[in-house]
């Protein structure tokens, strides 16, 4: 596993921007508009299945080995997801949000497809340094993608894209000159970027100590066994954290908001 957090995140970022070019453009735009030389990453999100070989604990192990600690637990009933978030004792290090799909709650057909692709992953691969940004380890057809999409956008996204950061997140609290999420959203829309409007452009707010927004996912080509399709890839998120009664910034996540953020990879 990686020897440093920075090495791991460098690998994750390079893979992420390779299929999310808008994130690279927004990163540069924010640096220019806010005179912020270092855009701070609040957190990343990773997706997986609740199958032993690749469950969220297997993904979390990569971060625990680098000093992270498991914190919050989350349940997304409608989307059939279980999730946790991890934090590092060094608060300048990005947080990590890992979710897993409860495969047994899908149809037998969907379960069969998911188990078939996971079986194609070499057991040793899960422990490799680059596993968290290694993409797909399987061959699958466009019909299998469509079958999963009919039941779970999350499952279909995993089949198409595999293991990689689903999104990175700009910390609004660490920007210079712009201090409000709404102002960042306005700037992005003026620059032509489309925001996720599910549940409103801003999810949450000061009342829950966390406000979030995100772009809609970029689109990139996916090669299936029978054809190539252009599909939603990854997106860029923006988070503004507020102080709790203790005076410290809230570091967790809000399930109701995260539920809507998941929809940034819906076909738009």
CSV table of C-alpha atoms in Angstrom, one decimal:
chain,number,residue,atom,x,y,z
A,1,UNK,CA,0.0,0.0,0.0
A,2,UNK,CA,1.1,3.6,-0.5
A,3,UNK,CA,3.7,5.0,1.8
A,4,UNK,CA,2.2,8.5,1.9
A,5,UNK,CA,-1.2,10.1,1.7
A,6,UNK,CA,0.0,12.5,-0.9
A,7,UNK,CA,1.1,9.7,-3.2
A,8,UNK,CA,-2.3,8.1,-3.0
A,9,UNK,CA,-4.2,11.3,-3.7
A,10,UNK,CA,-1.9,12.2,-6.5
A,11,UNK,CA,-2.7,8.9,-8.2
A,12,UNK,CA,-6.4,9.3,-7.5
A,13,UNK,CA,-6.4,12.9,-8.9
A,14,UNK,CA,-4.6,12.1,-12.1
A,15,UNK,CA,-7.0,9.2,-12.9
A,16,UNK,CA,-10.0,11.4,-12.0
A,17,UNK,CA,-9.2,14.3,-14.3
A,18,UNK,CA,-8.4,11.9,-17.1
A,19,UNK,CA,-12.2,11.3,-17.4
A,20,UNK,CA,-13.4,14.5,-15.7
A,21,UNK,CA,-11.7,17.3,-17.7
A,22,UNK,CA,-14.2,19.9,-16.4
A,23,UNK,CA,-12.7,19.4,-12.9
A,24,UNK,CA,-9.3,20.4,-14.1
A,25,UNK,CA,-10.8,23.5,-15.8
A,26,UNK,CA,-12.8,24.4,-12.6
A,27,UNK,CA,-9.7,23.9,-10.5
A,28,UNK,CA,-7.8,26.4,-12.7
A,29,UNK,CA,-10.7,28.8,-12.8
A,30,UNK,CA,-11.0,28.9,-9.0
A,31,UNK,CA,-7.3,29.4,-8.7
A,32,UNK,CA,-7.5,32.4,-11.1
A,33,UNK,CA,-10.6,34.0,-9.7
A,34,UNK,CA,-9.8,33.6,-6.0
A,35,UNK,CA,-6.0,34.0,-6.0
A,36,UNK,CA,-5.8,30.7,-4.1
A,37,UNK,CA,-2.6,29.0,-5.0
A,38,UNK,CA,-3.6,25.7,-3.3
A,39,UNK,CA,-7.2,24.5,-3.8
A,40,UNK,CA,-7.9,22.4,-0.7
A,41,UNK,CA,-9.7,19.1,-1.3
A,42,UNK,CA,-12.4,18.6,1.4
A,43,UNK,CA,-13.0,14.9,0.6
A,44,UNK,CA,-13.2,12.3,-2.1
A,45,UNK,CA,-15.9,9.6,-2.5
A,46,UNK,CA,-15.4,6.0,-3.6
A,47,UNK,CA,-18.0,3.4,-4.6
A,48,UNK,CA,-18.0,-0.4,-4.3
A,49,UNK,CA,-20.2,-3.5,-3.7
A,50,UNK,CA,-20.8,-5.2,-0.3
A,51,UNK,CA,-19.1,-8.4,-1.6
A,52,UNK,CA,-16.4,-9.7,0.7
A,53,UNK,CA,-13.6,-9.4,-1.8
A,54,UNK,CA,-14.2,-5.7,-2.5
A,55,UNK,CA,-16.4,-4.4,0.3
A,56,UNK,CA,-16.0,-0.9,1.8
A,57,UNK,CA,-13.7,-2.3,4.5
A,58,UNK,CA,-11.2,-3.5,1.9
A,59,UNK,CA,-11.2,0.0,0.4
A,60,UNK,CA,-10.9,1.6,3.8
A,61,UNK,CA,-7.9,-0.5,4.7
A,62,UNK,CA,-5.8,1.6,2.2
A,63,UNK,CA,-6.6,4.7,4.2
A,64,UNK,CA,-6.4,3.1,7.7
A,65,UNK,CA,-2.8,2.0,6.9
A,66,UNK,CA,-2.0,5.7,6.4
A,67,UNK,CA,-3.3,6.8,9.7
A,68,UNK,CA,-7.0,7.4,8.9
A,69,UNK,CA,-9.7,6.6,11.4
A,70,UNK,CA,-13.3,5.5,10.7
A,71,UNK,CA,-15.9,8.0,11.9
A,72,UNK,CA,-19.5,8.3,10.7
A,73,UNK,CA,-21.9,5.6,9.5
A,74,UNK,CA,-24.7,6.2,6.9
A,75,UNK,CA,-27.6,4.3,5.5
A,76,UNK,CA,-29.3,5.2,2.2
A,77,UNK,CA,-32.4,3.0,2.1
A,78,UNK,CA,-33.8,4.0,-1.3
A,79,UNK,CA,-30.4,3.6,-3.0
A,80,UNK,CA,-29.6,0.4,-1.1
A,81,UNK,CA,-26.3,1.8,0.1
A,82,UNK,CA,-24.2,1.6,3.3
A,83,UNK,CA,-21.5,4.1,3.8
A,84,UNK,CA,-18.8,5.3,6.2
A,85,UNK,CA,-16.5,8.3,6.3
A,86,UNK,CA,-12.9,8.4,7.4
A,87,UNK,CA,-10.8,11.2,8.8
A,88,UNK,CA,-7.1,11.7,9.3
A,89,UNK,CA,-5.7,13.2,12.5
A,90,UNK,CA,-4.2,15.9,10.3
A,91,UNK,CA,-7.2,18.0,9.4
A,92,UNK,CA,-5.5,19.4,6.3
A,93,UNK,CA,-5.7,15.9,4.8
A,94,UNK,CA,-8.9,15.2,2.8
A,95,UNK,CA,-11.7,13.1,4.3
A,96,UNK,CA,-12.9,10.0,2.6
A,97,UNK,CA,-16.5,8.9,2.0
A,98,UNK,CA,-16.9,5.2,1.0
A,99,UNK,CA,-20.2,3.6,0.1
A,100,UNK,CA,-21.1,0.1,-0.9
A,101,UNK,CA,-24.2,-1.3,-2.7
A,102,UNK,CA,-26.2,-3.9,-0.9
A,103,UNK,CA,-26.2,-6.4,-3.8
A,104,UNK,CA,-28.6,-8.9,-2.3
A,105,UNK,CA,-31.4,-6.3,-2.4
A,106,UNK,CA,-31.3,-6.2,-6.2
A,107,UNK,CA,-32.9,-8.7,-8.6
A,108,UNK,CA,-31.3,-12.1,-9.3
A,109,UNK,CA,-30.3,-10.9,-12.7
A,110,UNK,CA,-28.5,-7.8,-11.4
A,111,UNK,CA,-26.9,-9.9,-8.6
A,112,UNK,CA,-25.6,-12.4,-11.2
A,113,UNK,CA,-24.0,-9.6,-13.3
A,114,UNK,CA,-22.3,-8.0,-10.3
A,115,UNK,CA,-21.0,-11.3,-9.0
A,116,UNK,CA,-19.7,-12.2,-12.4
A,117,UNK,CA,-17.7,-9.0,-12.8
A,118,UNK,CA,-16.3,-9.1,-9.2
A,119,UNK,CA,-15.2,-12.7,-9.8
A,120,UNK,CA,-12.9,-11.3,-12.6
A,121,UNK,CA,-10.9,-9.2,-10.1
A,122,UNK,CA,-7.7,-11.0,-9.0
A,123,UNK,CA,-7.8,-11.3,-5.2
A,124,UNK,CA,-4.3,-9.8,-4.9
A,125,UNK,CA,-5.4,-6.7,-6.9
A,126,UNK,CA,-7.4,-5.3,-4.0
A,127,UNK,CA,-4.3,-4.8,-2.0
A,128,UNK,CA,-2.2,-3.2,-4.7
A,129,UNK,CA,-1.1,0.5,-4.3
A,130,UNK,CA,-3.2,1.6,-7.3
A,131,UNK,CA,-6.4,-0.4,-6.7
A,132,UNK,CA,-8.4,2.6,-5.7
A,133,UNK,CA,-7.8,4.2,-9.1
A,134,UNK,CA,-7.4,1.0,-11.2
A,135,UNK,CA,-10.7,1.3,-13.0
A,136,UNK,CA,-12.5,-1.8,-14.3
A,137,UNK,CA,-11.1,-5.3,-13.9
A,138,UNK,CA,-13.7,-7.0,-16.1
A,139,UNK,CA,-15.3,-7.4,-19.5
A,140,UNK,CA,-19.0,-6.6,-19.7
A,141,UNK,CA,-21.6,-6.0,-22.4
A,142,UNK,CA,-23.8,-2.9,-23.0
A,143,UNK,CA,-26.8,-5.1,-22.3
A,144,UNK,CA,-25.5,-5.9,-18.8
A,145,UNK,CA,-24.9,-2.2,-18.3
A,146,UNK,CA,-28.5,-1.4,-19.3
A,147,UNK,CA,-29.9,-4.2,-17.1
A,148,UNK,CA,-28.1,-2.7,-14.0
A,149,UNK,CA,-29.1,0.9,-15.0
A,150,UNK,CA,-32.8,-0.2,-14.9
A,151,UNK,CA,-32.4,-1.0,-11.2
A,152,UNK,CA,-29.5,1.0,-9.8
A,153,UNK,CA,-27.6,3.9,-11.4
A,154,UNK,CA,-24.9,3.3,-8.8
A,155,UNK,CA,-24.4,-0.3,-10.0
A,156,UNK,CA,-24.4,0.7,-13.6
A,157,UNK,CA,-21.8,3.4,-12.9
A,158,UNK,CA,-19.6,0.8,-11.1
A,159,UNK,CA,-19.8,-1.6,-14.0
A,160,UNK,CA,-18.8,1.2,-16.5
A,161,UNK,CA,-16.1,2.9,-14.4
A,162,UNK,CA,-14.9,0.5,-11.7
A,163,UNK,CA,-12.5,1.7,-8.9
A,164,UNK,CA,-11.7,5.4,-9.0
A,165,UNK,CA,-12.7,8.6,-7.2
A,166,UNK,CA,-16.3,9.3,-8.0
A,167,UNK,CA,-15.6,12.9,-7.1
A,168,UNK,CA,-13.2,15.3,-5.5
A,169,UNK,CA,-14.5,18.2,-3.5
A,170,UNK,CA,-13.3,21.9,-3.2
A,171,UNK,CA,-13.3,23.2,0.3
A,172,UNK,CA,-15.0,26.6,0.1
A,173,UNK,CA,-13.6,27.4,3.6
A,174,UNK,CA,-10.1,27.5,2.2
A,175,UNK,CA,-10.7,29.7,-0.8
A,176,UNK,CA,-9.4,33.3,-0.9
A,177,UNK,CA,-11.7,36.2,-2.0
A,178,UNK,CA,-14.8,33.9,-2.4
A,179,UNK,CA,-16.3,32.7,0.9
A,180,UNK,CA,-19.8,31.6,0.1
A,181,UNK,CA,-20.9,28.4,-1.8
A,182,UNK,CA,-23.6,30.4,-3.6
A,183,UNK,CA,-21.0,32.7,-5.0
A,184,UNK,CA,-19.0,29.8,-6.3
A,185,UNK,CA,-22.1,28.3,-7.9
A,186,UNK,CA,-22.9,31.6,-9.6
A,187,UNK,CA,-19.4,31.8,-11.0
A,188,UNK,CA,-19.6,28.2,-12.3
A,189,UNK,CA,-22.9,28.8,-14.0
A,190,UNK,CA,-21.6,32.0,-15.7
A,191,UNK,CA,-18.7,29.9,-17.0
A,192,UNK,CA,-21.1,27.4,-18.5
A,193,UNK,CA,-20.9,24.5,-16.1
A,194,UNK,CA,-24.1,22.6,-15.3
A,195,UNK,CA,-25.0,22.1,-11.6
A,196,UNK,CA,-26.8,19.2,-10.0
A,197,UNK,CA,-30.3,20.7,-9.2
A,198,UNK,CA,-31.7,17.7,-7.4
A,199,UNK,CA,-33.0,18.9,-4.1
A,200,UNK,CA,-31.9,22.4,-5.0
A,201,UNK,CA,-28.5,23.5,-6.2
A,202,UNK,CA,-27.3,23.8,-2.6
A,203,UNK,CA,-27.9,20.8,-0.4
A,204,UNK,CA,-27.9,21.4,3.3
A,205,UNK,CA,-26.8,24.7,4.9
A,206,UNK,CA,-25.7,26.4,8.1
A,207,UNK,CA,-28.5,24.7,10.0
A,208,UNK,CA,-26.9,21.3,9.5
A,209,UNK,CA,-23.3,22.8,9.5
A,210,UNK,CA,-22.6,21.7,5.9
A,211,UNK,CA,-23.6,23.1,2.5
A,212,UNK,CA,-22.8,21.2,-0.7
A,213,UNK,CA,-23.2,21.6,-4.4
A,214,UNK,CA,-21.8,19.8,-7.4
A,215,UNK,CA,-21.5,19.8,-11.1
A,216,UNK,CA,-23.3,17.2,-13.2
A,217,UNK,CA,-20.9,14.5,-14.3
A,218,UNK,CA,-18.8,14.8,-17.4
A,219,UNK,CA,-19.3,12.2,-20.2
A,220,UNK,CA,-16.6,9.9,-21.5
A,221,UNK,CA,-16.4,6.8,-23.7
A,222,UNK,CA,-16.7,3.3,-22.2
A,223,UNK,CA,-15.7,0.3,-24.3
A,224,UNK,CA,-18.0,-2.7,-23.7
A,225,UNK,CA,-17.5,-6.1,-25.3
A,226,UNK,CA,-20.1,-5.3,-28.0
A,227,UNK,CA,-20.0,-1.6,-28.5
A,228,UNK,CA,-18.7,1.8,-27.1
A,229,UNK,CA,-21.0,4.1,-25.3
A,230,UNK,CA,-20.6,7.7,-24.1
A,231,UNK,CA,-21.7,7.7,-20.4
A,232,UNK,CA,-21.6,10.0,-17.3
A,233,UNK,CA,-18.2,9.7,-15.6
A,234,UNK,CA,-17.3,11.8,-12.6
A,235,UNK,CA,-18.2,15.2,-11.2
A,236,UNK,CA,-16.7,18.0,-9.0
A,237,UNK,CA,-18.3,18.8,-5.6
A,238,UNK,CA,-18.0,22.0,-3.5
A,239,UNK,CA,-18.4,22.0,0.3
A,240,UNK,CA,-18.8,24.8,2.9
A,241,UNK,CA,-18.5,23.7,6.5
A,242,UNK,CA,-19.9,25.7,9.4
A,243,UNK,CA,-19.0,25.8,13.1
A,244,UNK,CA,-20.8,23.7,15.6
A,245,UNK,CA,-21.8,24.9,19.0
A,246,UNK,CA,-18.3,23.9,20.2
A,247,UNK,CA,-16.9,26.4,17.8
A,248,UNK,CA,-15.1,23.7,15.8
A,249,UNK,CA,-16.0,23.2,12.1
A,250,UNK,CA,-18.3,20.2,11.5
A,251,UNK,CA,-16.3,17.4,9.8
A,252,UNK,CA,-19.0,14.8,9.1
A,253,UNK,CA,-21.6,14.4,6.3
A,254,UNK,CA,-25.3,14.8,6.0
A,255,UNK,CA,-27.1,11.8,4.7
A,256,UNK,CA,-30.0,13.7,3.1
A,257,UNK,CA,-27.6,15.9,1.2
A,258,UNK,CA,-25.3,13.0,0.2
A,259,UNK,CA,-28.4,11.2,-1.2
A,260,UNK,CA,-28.9,14.0,-3.7
A,261,UNK,CA,-25.2,14.4,-4.5
A,262,UNK,CA,-25.2,10.7,-5.7
A,263,UNK,CA,-27.5,11.9,-8.5
A,264,UNK,CA,-24.7,13.9,-10.1
A,265,UNK,CA,-23.8,10.9,-12.2
A,266,UNK,CA,-27.4,10.4,-13.5
A,267,UNK,CA,-27.7,10.9,-17.2
A,268,UNK,CA,-28.3,14.5,-17.8
